[in-house]
Tab-separated table of C-alpha atoms and ligand atoms in Angstrom:
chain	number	residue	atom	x	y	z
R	1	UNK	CA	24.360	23.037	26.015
R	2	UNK	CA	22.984	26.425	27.372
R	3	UNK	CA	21.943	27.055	23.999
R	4	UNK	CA	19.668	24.003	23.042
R	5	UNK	CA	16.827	26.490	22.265
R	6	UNK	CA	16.771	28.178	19.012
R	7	UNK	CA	15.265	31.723	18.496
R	8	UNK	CA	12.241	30.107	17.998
R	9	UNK	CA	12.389	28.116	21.430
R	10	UNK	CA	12.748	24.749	18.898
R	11	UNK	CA	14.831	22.771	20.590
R	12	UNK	CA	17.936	20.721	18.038
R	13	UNK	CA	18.432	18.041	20.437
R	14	UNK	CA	15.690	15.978	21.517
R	15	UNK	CA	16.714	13.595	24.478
R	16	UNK	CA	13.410	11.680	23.369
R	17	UNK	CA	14.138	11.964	19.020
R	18	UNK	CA	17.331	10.940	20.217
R	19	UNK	CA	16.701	7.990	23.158
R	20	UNK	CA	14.029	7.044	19.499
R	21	UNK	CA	17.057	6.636	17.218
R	22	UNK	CA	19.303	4.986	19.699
R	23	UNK	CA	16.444	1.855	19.981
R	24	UNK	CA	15.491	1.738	16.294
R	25	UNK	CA	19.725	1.732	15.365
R	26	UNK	CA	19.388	-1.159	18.682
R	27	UNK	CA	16.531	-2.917	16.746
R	28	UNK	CA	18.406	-2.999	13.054
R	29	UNK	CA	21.415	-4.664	14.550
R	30	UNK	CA	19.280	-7.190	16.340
R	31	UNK	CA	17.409	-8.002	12.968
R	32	UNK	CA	20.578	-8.492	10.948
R	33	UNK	CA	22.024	-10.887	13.379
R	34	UNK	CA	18.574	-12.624	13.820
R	35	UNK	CA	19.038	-13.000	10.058
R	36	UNK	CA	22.268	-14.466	10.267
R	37	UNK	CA	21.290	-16.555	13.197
R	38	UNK	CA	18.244	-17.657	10.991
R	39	UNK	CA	15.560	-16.687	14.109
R	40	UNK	CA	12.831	-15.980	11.854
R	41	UNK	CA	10.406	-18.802	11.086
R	42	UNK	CA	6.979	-18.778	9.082
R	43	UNK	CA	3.934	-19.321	10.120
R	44	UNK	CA	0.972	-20.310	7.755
R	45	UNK	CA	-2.480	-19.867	7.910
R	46	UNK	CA	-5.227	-21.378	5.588
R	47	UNK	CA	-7.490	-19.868	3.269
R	48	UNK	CA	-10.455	-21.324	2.919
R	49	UNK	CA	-13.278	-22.338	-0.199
R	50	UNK	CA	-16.773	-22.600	1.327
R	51	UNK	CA	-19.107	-23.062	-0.975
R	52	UNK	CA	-19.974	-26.999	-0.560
R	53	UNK	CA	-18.235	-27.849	1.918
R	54	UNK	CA	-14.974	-25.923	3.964
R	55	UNK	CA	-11.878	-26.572	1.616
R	56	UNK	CA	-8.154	-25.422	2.218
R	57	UNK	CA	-7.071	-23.433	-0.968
R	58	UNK	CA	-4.066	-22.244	0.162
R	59	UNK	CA	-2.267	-20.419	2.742
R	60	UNK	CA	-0.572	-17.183	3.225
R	61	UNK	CA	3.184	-17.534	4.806
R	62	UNK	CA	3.303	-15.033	7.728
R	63	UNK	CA	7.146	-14.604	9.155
R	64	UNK	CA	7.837	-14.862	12.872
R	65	UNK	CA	10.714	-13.487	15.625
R	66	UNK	CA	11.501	-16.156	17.327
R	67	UNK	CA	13.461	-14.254	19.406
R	68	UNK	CA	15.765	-16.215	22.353
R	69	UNK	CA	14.164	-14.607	25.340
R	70	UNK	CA	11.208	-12.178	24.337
R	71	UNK	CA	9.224	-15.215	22.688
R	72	UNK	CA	7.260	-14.929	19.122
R	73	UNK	CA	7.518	-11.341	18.000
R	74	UNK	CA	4.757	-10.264	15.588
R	75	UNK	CA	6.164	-9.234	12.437
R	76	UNK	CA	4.335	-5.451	12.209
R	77	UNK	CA	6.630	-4.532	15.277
R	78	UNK	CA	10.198	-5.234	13.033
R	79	UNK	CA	9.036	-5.443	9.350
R	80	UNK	CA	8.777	-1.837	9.116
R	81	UNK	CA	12.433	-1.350	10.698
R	82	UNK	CA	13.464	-3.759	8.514
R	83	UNK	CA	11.943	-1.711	5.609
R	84	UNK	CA	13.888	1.355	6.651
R	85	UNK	CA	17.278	-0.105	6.959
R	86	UNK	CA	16.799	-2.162	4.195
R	87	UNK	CA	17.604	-5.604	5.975
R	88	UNK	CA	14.154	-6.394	4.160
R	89	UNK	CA	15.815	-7.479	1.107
R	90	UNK	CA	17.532	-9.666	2.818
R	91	UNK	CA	15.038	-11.189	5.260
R	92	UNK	CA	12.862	-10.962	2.082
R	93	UNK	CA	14.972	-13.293	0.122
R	94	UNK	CA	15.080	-16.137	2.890
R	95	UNK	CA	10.972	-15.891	3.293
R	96	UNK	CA	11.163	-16.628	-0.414
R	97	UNK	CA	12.915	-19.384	-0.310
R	98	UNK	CA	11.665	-20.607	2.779
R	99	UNK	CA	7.957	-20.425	1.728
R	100	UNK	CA	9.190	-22.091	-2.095
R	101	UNK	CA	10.567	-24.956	0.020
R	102	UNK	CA	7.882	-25.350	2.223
R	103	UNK	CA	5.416	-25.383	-1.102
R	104	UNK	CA	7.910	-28.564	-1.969
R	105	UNK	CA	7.764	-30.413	0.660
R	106	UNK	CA	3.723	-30.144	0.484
R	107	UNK	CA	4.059	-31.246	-3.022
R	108	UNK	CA	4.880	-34.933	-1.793
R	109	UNK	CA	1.509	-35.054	-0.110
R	110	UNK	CA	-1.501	-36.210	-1.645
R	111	UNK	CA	-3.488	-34.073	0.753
R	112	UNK	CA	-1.466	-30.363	0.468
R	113	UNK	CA	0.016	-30.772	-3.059
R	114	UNK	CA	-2.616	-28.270	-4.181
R	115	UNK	CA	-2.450	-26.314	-1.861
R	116	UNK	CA	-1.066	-22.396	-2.982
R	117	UNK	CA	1.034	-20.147	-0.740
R	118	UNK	CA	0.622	-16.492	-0.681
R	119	UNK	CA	4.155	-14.890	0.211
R	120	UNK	CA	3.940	-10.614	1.452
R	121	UNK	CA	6.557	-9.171	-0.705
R	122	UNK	CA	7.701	-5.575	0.729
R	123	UNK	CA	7.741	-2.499	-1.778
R	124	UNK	CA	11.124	-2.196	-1.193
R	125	UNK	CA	12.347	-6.167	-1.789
R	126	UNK	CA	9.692	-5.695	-5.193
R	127	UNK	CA	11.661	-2.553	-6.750
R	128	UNK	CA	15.117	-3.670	-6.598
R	129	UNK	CA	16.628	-4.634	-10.016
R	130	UNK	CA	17.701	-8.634	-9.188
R	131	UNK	CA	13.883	-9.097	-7.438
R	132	UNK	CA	12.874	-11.388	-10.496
R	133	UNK	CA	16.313	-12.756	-10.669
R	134	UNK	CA	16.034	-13.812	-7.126
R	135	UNK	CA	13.031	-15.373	-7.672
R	136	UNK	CA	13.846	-17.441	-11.019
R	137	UNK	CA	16.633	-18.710	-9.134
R	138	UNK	CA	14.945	-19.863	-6.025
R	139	UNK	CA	12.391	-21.520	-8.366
R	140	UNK	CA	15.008	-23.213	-10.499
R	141	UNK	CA	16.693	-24.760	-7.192
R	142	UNK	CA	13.497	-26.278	-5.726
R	143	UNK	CA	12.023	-26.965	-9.213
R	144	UNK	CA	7.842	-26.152	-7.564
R	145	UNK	CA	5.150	-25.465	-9.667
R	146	UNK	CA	5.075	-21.809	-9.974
R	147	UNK	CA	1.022	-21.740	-10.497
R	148	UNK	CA	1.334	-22.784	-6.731
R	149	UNK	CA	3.337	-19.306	-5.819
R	150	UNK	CA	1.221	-16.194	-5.305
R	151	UNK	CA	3.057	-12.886	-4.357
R	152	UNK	CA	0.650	-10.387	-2.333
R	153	UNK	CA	1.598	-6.819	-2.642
R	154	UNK	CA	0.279	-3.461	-1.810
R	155	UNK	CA	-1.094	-0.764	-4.182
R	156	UNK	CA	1.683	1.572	-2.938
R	157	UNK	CA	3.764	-0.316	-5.525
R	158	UNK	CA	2.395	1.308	-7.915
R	159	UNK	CA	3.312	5.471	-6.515
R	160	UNK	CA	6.913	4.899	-7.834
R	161	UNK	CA	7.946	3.600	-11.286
R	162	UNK	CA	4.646	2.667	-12.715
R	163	UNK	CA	5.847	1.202	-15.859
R	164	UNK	CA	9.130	-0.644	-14.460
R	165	UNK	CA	6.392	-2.146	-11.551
R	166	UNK	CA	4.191	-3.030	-14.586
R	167	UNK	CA	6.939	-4.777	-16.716
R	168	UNK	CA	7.763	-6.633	-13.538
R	169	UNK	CA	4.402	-7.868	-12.806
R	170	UNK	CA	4.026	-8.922	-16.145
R	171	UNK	CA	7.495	-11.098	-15.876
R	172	UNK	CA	6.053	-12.634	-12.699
R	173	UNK	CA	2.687	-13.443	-14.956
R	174	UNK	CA	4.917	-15.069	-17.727
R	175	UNK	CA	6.669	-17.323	-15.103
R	176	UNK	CA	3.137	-18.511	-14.265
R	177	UNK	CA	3.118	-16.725	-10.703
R	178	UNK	CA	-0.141	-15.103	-9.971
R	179	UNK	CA	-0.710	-11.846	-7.891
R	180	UNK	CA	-2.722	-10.986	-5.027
R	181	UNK	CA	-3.135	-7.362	-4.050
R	182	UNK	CA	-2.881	-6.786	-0.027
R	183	UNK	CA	-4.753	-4.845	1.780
R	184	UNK	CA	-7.142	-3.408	-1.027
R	185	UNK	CA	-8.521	-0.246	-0.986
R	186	UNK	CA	-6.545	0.931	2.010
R	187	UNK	CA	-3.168	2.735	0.013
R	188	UNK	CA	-2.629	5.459	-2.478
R	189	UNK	CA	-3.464	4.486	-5.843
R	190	UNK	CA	-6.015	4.884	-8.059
R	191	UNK	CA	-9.220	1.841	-9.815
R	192	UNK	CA	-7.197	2.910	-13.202
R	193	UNK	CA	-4.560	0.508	-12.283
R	194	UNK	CA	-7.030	-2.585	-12.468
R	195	UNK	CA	-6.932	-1.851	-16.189
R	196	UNK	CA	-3.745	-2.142	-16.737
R	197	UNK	CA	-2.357	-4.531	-14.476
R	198	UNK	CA	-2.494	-8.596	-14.669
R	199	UNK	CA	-3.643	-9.710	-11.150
R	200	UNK	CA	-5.422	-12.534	-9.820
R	201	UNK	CA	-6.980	-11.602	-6.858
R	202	UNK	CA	-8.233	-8.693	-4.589
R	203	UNK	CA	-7.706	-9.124	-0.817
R	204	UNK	CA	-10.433	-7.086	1.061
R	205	UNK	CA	-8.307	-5.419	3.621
R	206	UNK	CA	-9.542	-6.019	7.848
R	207	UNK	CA	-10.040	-2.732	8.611
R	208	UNK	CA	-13.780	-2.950	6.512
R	209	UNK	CA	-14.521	-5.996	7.563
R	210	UNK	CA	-14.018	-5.767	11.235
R	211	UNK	CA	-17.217	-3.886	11.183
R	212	UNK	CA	-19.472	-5.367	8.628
R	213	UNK	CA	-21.856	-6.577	9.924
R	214	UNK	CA	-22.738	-3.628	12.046
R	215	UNK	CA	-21.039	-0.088	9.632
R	216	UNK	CA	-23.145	0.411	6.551
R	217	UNK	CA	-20.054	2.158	5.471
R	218	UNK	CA	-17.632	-1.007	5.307
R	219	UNK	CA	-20.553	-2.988	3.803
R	220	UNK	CA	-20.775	-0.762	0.937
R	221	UNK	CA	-17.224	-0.381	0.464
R	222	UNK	CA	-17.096	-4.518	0.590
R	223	UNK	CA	-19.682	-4.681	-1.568
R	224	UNK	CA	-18.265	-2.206	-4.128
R	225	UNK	CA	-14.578	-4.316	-3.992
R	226	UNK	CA	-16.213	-7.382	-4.673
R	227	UNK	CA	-18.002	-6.106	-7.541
R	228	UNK	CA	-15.198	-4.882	-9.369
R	229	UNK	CA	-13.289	-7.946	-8.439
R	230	UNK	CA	-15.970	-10.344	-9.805
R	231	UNK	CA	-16.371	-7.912	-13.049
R	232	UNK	CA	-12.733	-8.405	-13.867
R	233	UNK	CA	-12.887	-11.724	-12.822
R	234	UNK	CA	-10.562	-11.891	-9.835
R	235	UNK	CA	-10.618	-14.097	-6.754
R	236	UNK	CA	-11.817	-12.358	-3.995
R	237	UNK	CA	-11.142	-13.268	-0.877
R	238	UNK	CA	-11.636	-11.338	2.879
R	239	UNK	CA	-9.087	-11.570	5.311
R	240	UNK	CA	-9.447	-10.657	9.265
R	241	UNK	CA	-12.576	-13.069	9.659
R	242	UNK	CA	-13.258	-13.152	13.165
R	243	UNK	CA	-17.232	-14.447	13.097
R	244	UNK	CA	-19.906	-16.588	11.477
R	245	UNK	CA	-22.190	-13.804	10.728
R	246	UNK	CA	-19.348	-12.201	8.783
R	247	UNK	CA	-18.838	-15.036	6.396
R	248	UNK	CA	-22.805	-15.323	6.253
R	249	UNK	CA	-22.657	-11.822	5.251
R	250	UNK	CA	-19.458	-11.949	2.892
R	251	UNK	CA	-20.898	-15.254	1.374
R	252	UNK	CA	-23.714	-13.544	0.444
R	253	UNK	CA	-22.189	-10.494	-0.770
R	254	UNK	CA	-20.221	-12.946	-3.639
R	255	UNK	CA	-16.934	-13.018	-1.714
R	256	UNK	CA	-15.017	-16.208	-2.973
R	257	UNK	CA	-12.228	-17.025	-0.376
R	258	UNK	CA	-11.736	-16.421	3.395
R	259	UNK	CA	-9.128	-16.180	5.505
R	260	UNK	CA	-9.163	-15.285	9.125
R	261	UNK	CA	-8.805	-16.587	13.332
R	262	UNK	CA	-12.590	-17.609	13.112
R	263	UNK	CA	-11.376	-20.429	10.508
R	264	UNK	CA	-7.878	-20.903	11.250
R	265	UNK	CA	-4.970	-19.089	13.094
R	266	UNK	CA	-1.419	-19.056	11.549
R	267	UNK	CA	0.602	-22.109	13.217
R	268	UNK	CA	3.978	-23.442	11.767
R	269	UNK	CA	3.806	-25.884	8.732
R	270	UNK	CA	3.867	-29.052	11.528
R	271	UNK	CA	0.645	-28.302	12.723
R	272	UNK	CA	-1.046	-28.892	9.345
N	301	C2E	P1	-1.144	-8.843	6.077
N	301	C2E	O1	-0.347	-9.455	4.975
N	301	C2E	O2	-2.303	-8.016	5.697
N	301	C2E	O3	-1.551	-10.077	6.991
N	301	C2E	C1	-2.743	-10.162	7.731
N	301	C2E	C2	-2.498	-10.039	9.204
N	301	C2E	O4	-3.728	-10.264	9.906
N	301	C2E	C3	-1.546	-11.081	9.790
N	301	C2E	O5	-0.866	-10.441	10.869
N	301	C2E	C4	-2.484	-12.146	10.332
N	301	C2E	O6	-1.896	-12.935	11.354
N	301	C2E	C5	-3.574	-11.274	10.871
N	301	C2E	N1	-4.856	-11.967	10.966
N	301	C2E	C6	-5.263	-13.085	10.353
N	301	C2E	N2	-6.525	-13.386	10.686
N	301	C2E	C7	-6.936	-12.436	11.538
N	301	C2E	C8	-8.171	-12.193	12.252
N	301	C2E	O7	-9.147	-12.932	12.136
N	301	C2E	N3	-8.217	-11.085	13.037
N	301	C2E	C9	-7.158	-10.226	13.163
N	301	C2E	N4	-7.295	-9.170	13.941
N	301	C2E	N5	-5.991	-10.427	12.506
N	301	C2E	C10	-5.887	-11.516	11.717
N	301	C2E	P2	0.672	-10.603	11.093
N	301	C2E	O8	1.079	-12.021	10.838
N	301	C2E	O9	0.997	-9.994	12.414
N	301	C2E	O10	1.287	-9.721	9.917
N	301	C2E	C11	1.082	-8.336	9.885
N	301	C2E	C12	1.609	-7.743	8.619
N	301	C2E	O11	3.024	-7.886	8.534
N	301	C2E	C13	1.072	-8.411	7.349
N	301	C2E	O12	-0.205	-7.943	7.029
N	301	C2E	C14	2.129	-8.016	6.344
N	301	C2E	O13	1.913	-6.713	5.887
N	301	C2E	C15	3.382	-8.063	7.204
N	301	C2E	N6	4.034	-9.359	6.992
N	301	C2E	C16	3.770	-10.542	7.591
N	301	C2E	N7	4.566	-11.518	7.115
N	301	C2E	C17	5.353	-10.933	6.180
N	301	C2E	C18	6.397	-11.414	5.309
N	301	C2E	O14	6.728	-12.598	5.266
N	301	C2E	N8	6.991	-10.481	4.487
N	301	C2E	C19	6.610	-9.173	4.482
N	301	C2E	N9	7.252	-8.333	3.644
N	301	C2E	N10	5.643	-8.701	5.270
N	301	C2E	C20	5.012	-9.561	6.106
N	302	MG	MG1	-0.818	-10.440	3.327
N	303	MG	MG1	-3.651	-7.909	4.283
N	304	MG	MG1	-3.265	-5.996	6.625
């Protein structure tokens, strides 16, 4: 092709755009018939109380690749592929029911049947129209508790259809699930939301506290989440806890709940 390059010297075909499309087309095909194959598995790790003594509240599901030869694959390098092509909806649907079933099983123990599960719900599994239906039905099948179910989504939920996202979030509230929101303070929306919207808890996104002990910046911005959280009366709870002097810090800053490699690492279900 002598004439790859445009008047403006832009070139239309891109050995690397293209070599970039060729994997990601690679990757989709490999999801859907890791789906099908059911090569996904769930990890869960605990979130923890610690005000008299370190308590197990609940846990947030966390998927897995198990994938034949490459090992455990880390969802953040095939959850955003999955987003794209949509497979989410599907994979969505089987973490659902997969983290509802694990939640029954706990229910026969003395020890776990407490215990709540936090399941990440993708933007795009959350707006389409049989979401709720999906859900009703995997709760009707395993008959849980639904006070023991708590969905954690991001504030980009919320750029779309604001009132169809509200009306669904108040369904999920009238079948007794509660709401976490992911990540706070990290997407595009605005406090105004907090008004209007029926959640349960704020999760103080990593990225600020990372650094909190040392970047004024991050404690201030903590400090600033937990305060509206605890003046709307909302769990709080920080996730990405890597050290003691950040949960002497975040204890003392009002944060309720905590949830990070310092107190636990996500292992499979067995393990607990
Ligand atoms: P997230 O929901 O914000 O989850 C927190 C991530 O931080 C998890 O990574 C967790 O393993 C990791 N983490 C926990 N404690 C620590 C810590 O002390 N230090 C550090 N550096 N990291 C910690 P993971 O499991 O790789 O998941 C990454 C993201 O992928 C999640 O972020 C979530 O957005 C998405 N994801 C994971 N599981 C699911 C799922 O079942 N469905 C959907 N839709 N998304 C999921
Ligand atoms: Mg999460
Ligand atoms: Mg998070
Ligand atoms: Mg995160």
């Amino acid at each position: 092709n002598a004439k790859k390059n445009g008047k403006n010297g832009f070139s239309f075909f891109d050995p690397k755009l293209q070599e970039e499309i060729i994997e990601k087309a690679k990757l989709t095909d490999r999801i859907r018939h890791s789906i099908e194959h059911k090569e996904f598995s769930l990890y869960y790790q605990a979130q923890y109380s610690l005000e008299e003594e370190k308590k197990i509240i609940g846990l947030e599901a966390l998927v897995r690749w198990i994938h034949p030869t490459k090992g455990v694959i880390s969802p953040s390098s095939f959850i955003p592929v999955a987003e794209e092509s949509g497979l989410i909806i599907k994979l969505g649907n089987w973490i659902l029911e997969e983290a509802v079933k694990q939640l029954k099983s706990w229910e026969n123990e003395q020890s776990k049947k407490n215990w709540r599960l936090s399941v990440n719900v993708s933007i795009r599994q959350f707006e389409t129209d049989v979401f709720i239906q999906t859900l009703k039905a995997i709760l009707d099948t395993y008959n849980i508790n639904p006070k023991l179910l708590r969905l954690e989504l991001t504030e980009n939920l919320l750029i779309g259809n604001i009132d169809r996202a509200l009306e669904k979030i108040f369904q999920l509230k009238n079948m007794g699930i509660s709401i976490s929101i992911d990540d706070f303070g990290t997407g595009y929306s605005s406090l105004a939301y907090l008004k209007a919207l029926p959640i349960d808890e704020l999760k103080i996104d990593q990225s600020f506290i990372c650094d909190i002990v040392n970047n004024k910046n991050d404690e201030i911005i903590t400090q600033t989440i937990i305060s509206i959280g605890q003046k709307f009366g909302l769990d709080i709870i920080a996730e990405g806890v890597e050290t003691q002097e950040q949960v002497t810090k975040l204890m003392m800053m009002g944060c309720n709940y905590f949830q990070g490699y310092f107190l636990h690492k996500p292992a499979k279900a067995e393990l607990f």
